[in-house]
Amino acid sequence: MTGQRVGYVRVSSLDQNTNRQLDGVAVERTFSDKASGKDAARPQLEQLQAYVRDGDTVVVHSMDRLARNLDDLRRLVQEFTQKRVRVVDNIVLNAASGATHGGNEDGKEMG
């Protein structure tokens, strides 16, 4: 069974726009935080972690949007993979689709 594609977006300040991070990427649901990367309190990330299920794919613009540092990234990816959830960024999506920018514009599942 194929899971759903779930987006996670984070910007560092309230005046930044979250829309461009996953522009053109088909996701069923998006979780968005407006918080500094060093801020451990990211409520939407916590909701994302509780929401995703076996077979789902978490899509981020880039890995630095997901984690505060390398140790945090390793921990998060390990938690997701233990739940059998994949984590990909736009670089992976673009490489899989052959695109040079943006995301999977036709909205089809890759992989």
PDB file of C-alpha atoms in Angstrom:
ATOM      1  CA  MET A   1       0.000   0.000   0.000  1.00  0.00           C
ATOM      2  CA  THR A   2       1.325   3.402  -0.986  1.00  0.00           C
ATOM      3  CA  GLY A   3       1.073   6.107   1.617  1.00  0.00           C
ATOM      4  CA  GLN A   4       0.490   9.775   1.180  1.00  0.00           C
ATOM      5  CA  ARG A   5       2.933  12.566   0.479  1.00  0.00           C
ATOM      6  CA  VAL A   6       3.033  15.060   3.375  1.00  0.00           C
ATOM      7  CA  GLY A   7       4.855  18.387   3.240  1.00  0.00           C
ATOM      8  CA  TYR A   8       6.751  20.209   5.965  1.00  0.00           C
ATOM      9  CA  VAL A   9       7.649  23.884   5.613  1.00  0.00           C
ATOM     10  CA  ARG A  10       9.560  26.094   8.032  1.00  0.00           C
ATOM     11  CA  VAL A  11      10.524  29.734   7.810  1.00  0.00           C
ATOM     12  CA  SER A  12      12.584  31.584  10.386  1.00  0.00           C
ATOM     13  CA  SER A  13      10.485  34.699  10.825  1.00  0.00           C
ATOM     14  CA  LEU A  14       6.840  35.716  10.711  1.00  0.00           C
ATOM     15  CA  ASP A  15       7.311  37.979   7.680  1.00  0.00           C
ATOM     16  CA  GLN A  16       8.753  35.218   5.461  1.00  0.00           C
ATOM     17  CA  ASN A  17       6.489  33.447   2.986  1.00  0.00           C
ATOM     18  CA  THR A  18       6.120  29.659   3.218  1.00  0.00           C
ATOM     19  CA  ASN A  19       4.403  29.267  -0.163  1.00  0.00           C
ATOM     20  CA  ARG A  20       7.475  28.943  -2.376  1.00  0.00           C
ATOM     21  CA  GLN A  21       9.136  26.107  -0.470  1.00  0.00           C
ATOM     22  CA  LEU A  22       6.941  23.343  -1.883  1.00  0.00           C
ATOM     23  CA  ASP A  23       5.595  25.252  -4.882  1.00  0.00           C
ATOM     24  CA  GLY A  24       4.665  22.782  -7.610  1.00  0.00           C
ATOM     25  CA  VAL A  25       5.060  19.735  -5.356  1.00  0.00           C
ATOM     26  CA  ALA A  26       1.922  17.627  -4.955  1.00  0.00           C
ATOM     27  CA  VAL A  27       1.258  16.854  -1.284  1.00  0.00           C
ATOM     28  CA  GLU A  28      -1.911  15.732   0.460  1.00  0.00           C
ATOM     29  CA  ARG A  29      -1.270  17.847   3.534  1.00  0.00           C
ATOM     30  CA  THR A  30       1.266  20.454   4.622  1.00  0.00           C
ATOM     31  CA  PHE A  31       2.498  21.314   8.115  1.00  0.00           C
ATOM     32  CA  SER A  32       4.072  24.790   8.467  1.00  0.00           C
ATOM     33  CA  ASP A  33       6.120  26.311  11.284  1.00  0.00           C
ATOM     34  CA  LYS A  34       7.277  29.904  11.576  1.00  0.00           C
ATOM     35  CA  ALA A  35      10.174  29.474  13.951  1.00  0.00           C
ATOM     36  CA  SER A  36      13.937  29.714  13.993  1.00  0.00           C
ATOM     37  CA  GLY A  37      15.780  26.517  13.121  1.00  0.00           C
ATOM     38  CA  LYS A  38      17.460  26.628  16.527  1.00  0.00           C
ATOM     39  CA  ASP A  39      14.059  26.692  18.209  1.00  0.00           C
ATOM     40  CA  ALA A  40      13.251  23.204  19.501  1.00  0.00           C
ATOM     41  CA  ALA A  41       9.580  24.104  19.960  1.00  0.00           C
ATOM     42  CA  ARG A  42       8.084  23.517  16.530  1.00  0.00           C
ATOM     43  CA  PRO A  43       4.458  22.483  17.106  1.00  0.00           C
ATOM     44  CA  GLN A  44       3.693  21.691  13.469  1.00  0.00           C
ATOM     45  CA  LEU A  45       6.724  19.393  13.244  1.00  0.00           C
ATOM     46  CA  GLU A  46       5.441  17.568  16.324  1.00  0.00           C
ATOM     47  CA  GLN A  47       2.006  17.251  14.702  1.00  0.00           C
ATOM     48  CA  LEU A  48       3.630  15.964  11.505  1.00  0.00           C
ATOM     49  CA  GLN A  49       5.498  13.310  13.491  1.00  0.00           C
ATOM     50  CA  ALA A  50       2.248  12.158  15.086  1.00  0.00           C
ATOM     51  CA  TYR A  51       0.330  12.277  11.791  1.00  0.00           C
ATOM     52  CA  VAL A  52       2.516  10.257   9.386  1.00  0.00           C
ATOM     53  CA  ARG A  53       2.068   6.511   9.005  1.00  0.00           C
ATOM     54  CA  ASP A  54       3.800   3.509   7.463  1.00  0.00           C
ATOM     55  CA  GLY A  55       4.316   4.130   3.749  1.00  0.00           C
ATOM     56  CA  ASP A  56       4.030   7.923   3.886  1.00  0.00           C
ATOM     57  CA  THR A  57       6.658  10.285   2.461  1.00  0.00           C
ATOM     58  CA  VAL A  58       7.619  13.535   4.161  1.00  0.00           C
ATOM     59  CA  VAL A  59       8.659  16.174   1.615  1.00  0.00           C
ATOM     60  CA  VAL A  60      10.748  19.223   2.561  1.00  0.00           C
ATOM     61  CA  HIS A  61      12.241  21.997   0.441  1.00  0.00           C
ATOM     62  CA  SER A  62      15.671  21.163   1.856  1.00  0.00           C
ATOM     63  CA  MET A  63      16.883  19.242   4.873  1.00  0.00           C
ATOM     64  CA  ASP A  64      17.840  22.452   6.699  1.00  0.00           C
ATOM     65  CA  ARG A  65      14.122  23.302   6.843  1.00  0.00           C
ATOM     66  CA  LEU A  66      13.525  20.097   8.818  1.00  0.00           C
ATOM     67  CA  ALA A  67      16.361  20.080  11.335  1.00  0.00           C
ATOM     68  CA  ARG A  68      18.343  22.490  13.487  1.00  0.00           C
ATOM     69  CA  ASN A  69      21.659  20.695  13.001  1.00  0.00           C
ATOM     70  CA  LEU A  70      23.057  17.365  11.818  1.00  0.00           C
ATOM     71  CA  ASP A  71      22.352  15.552  15.087  1.00  0.00           C
ATOM     72  CA  ASP A  72      18.757  16.782  15.035  1.00  0.00           C
ATOM     73  CA  LEU A  73      18.406  15.688  11.396  1.00  0.00           C
ATOM     74  CA  ARG A  74      19.729  12.210  12.168  1.00  0.00           C
ATOM     75  CA  ARG A  75      17.329  11.865  15.100  1.00  0.00           C
ATOM     76  CA  LEU A  76      14.321  13.000  13.089  1.00  0.00           C
ATOM     77  CA  VAL A  77      15.120  10.813  10.081  1.00  0.00           C
ATOM     78  CA  GLN A  78      15.665   7.829  12.372  1.00  0.00           C
ATOM     79  CA  GLU A  79      12.282   8.436  14.032  1.00  0.00           C
ATOM     80  CA  PHE A  80      10.575   8.668  10.643  1.00  0.00           C
ATOM     81  CA  THR A  81      12.293   5.584   9.222  1.00  0.00           C
ATOM     82  CA  GLN A  82      11.397   3.545  12.313  1.00  0.00           C
ATOM     83  CA  LYS A  83       7.778   4.322  11.404  1.00  0.00           C
ATOM     84  CA  ARG A  84       8.579   3.304   7.779  1.00  0.00           C
ATOM     85  CA  VAL A  85       8.184   6.892   6.609  1.00  0.00           C
ATOM     86  CA  ARG A  86      10.489   8.213   3.870  1.00  0.00           C
ATOM     87  CA  VAL A  87      11.971  11.715   4.017  1.00  0.00           C
ATOM     88  CA  VAL A  88      12.872  13.467   0.752  1.00  0.00           C
ATOM     89  CA  ASP A  89      13.750  16.986  -0.304  1.00  0.00           C
ATOM     90  CA  ASN A  90      13.266  18.892  -3.551  1.00  0.00           C
ATOM     91  CA  ILE A  91      16.744  17.882  -4.753  1.00  0.00           C
ATOM     92  CA  VAL A  92      15.714  14.212  -4.621  1.00  0.00           C
ATOM     93  CA  LEU A  93      12.338  14.961  -6.207  1.00  0.00           C
ATOM     94  CA  ASN A  94      13.931  16.984  -8.991  1.00  0.00           C
ATOM     95  CA  ALA A  95      16.502  14.287  -9.705  1.00  0.00           C
ATOM     96  CA  ALA A  96      13.791  11.622  -9.856  1.00  0.00           C
ATOM     97  CA  SER A  97      11.655  13.695 -12.226  1.00  0.00           C
ATOM     98  CA  GLY A  98      14.500  15.069 -14.325  1.00  0.00           C
ATOM     99  CA  ALA A  99      13.488  18.623 -13.449  1.00  0.00           C
ATOM    100  CA  THR A 100      16.031  21.382 -13.002  1.00  0.00           C
ATOM    101  CA  HIS A 101      13.981  23.395 -10.519  1.00  0.00           C
ATOM    102  CA  GLY A 102      10.685  23.362  -8.648  1.00  0.00           C
ATOM    103  CA  GLY A 103       9.046  20.038  -7.966  1.00  0.00           C
ATOM    104  CA  ASN A 104       7.073  17.369  -9.701  1.00  0.00           C
ATOM    105  CA  GLU A 105       4.819  19.612 -11.754  1.00  0.00           C
ATOM    106  CA  ASP A 106       2.475  16.903 -13.014  1.00  0.00           C
ATOM    107  CA  GLY A 107       1.617  15.803  -9.467  1.00  0.00           C
ATOM    108  CA  LYS A 108       2.417  12.124 -10.088  1.00  0.00           C
ATOM    109  CA  GLU A 109       3.972   9.981  -7.401  1.00  0.00           C
ATOM    110  CA  MET A 110       7.670   9.359  -7.940  1.00  0.00           C
ATOM    111  CA  GLY A 111       9.748   6.512  -6.722  1.00  0.00           C
TER     112      GLY A 111
END
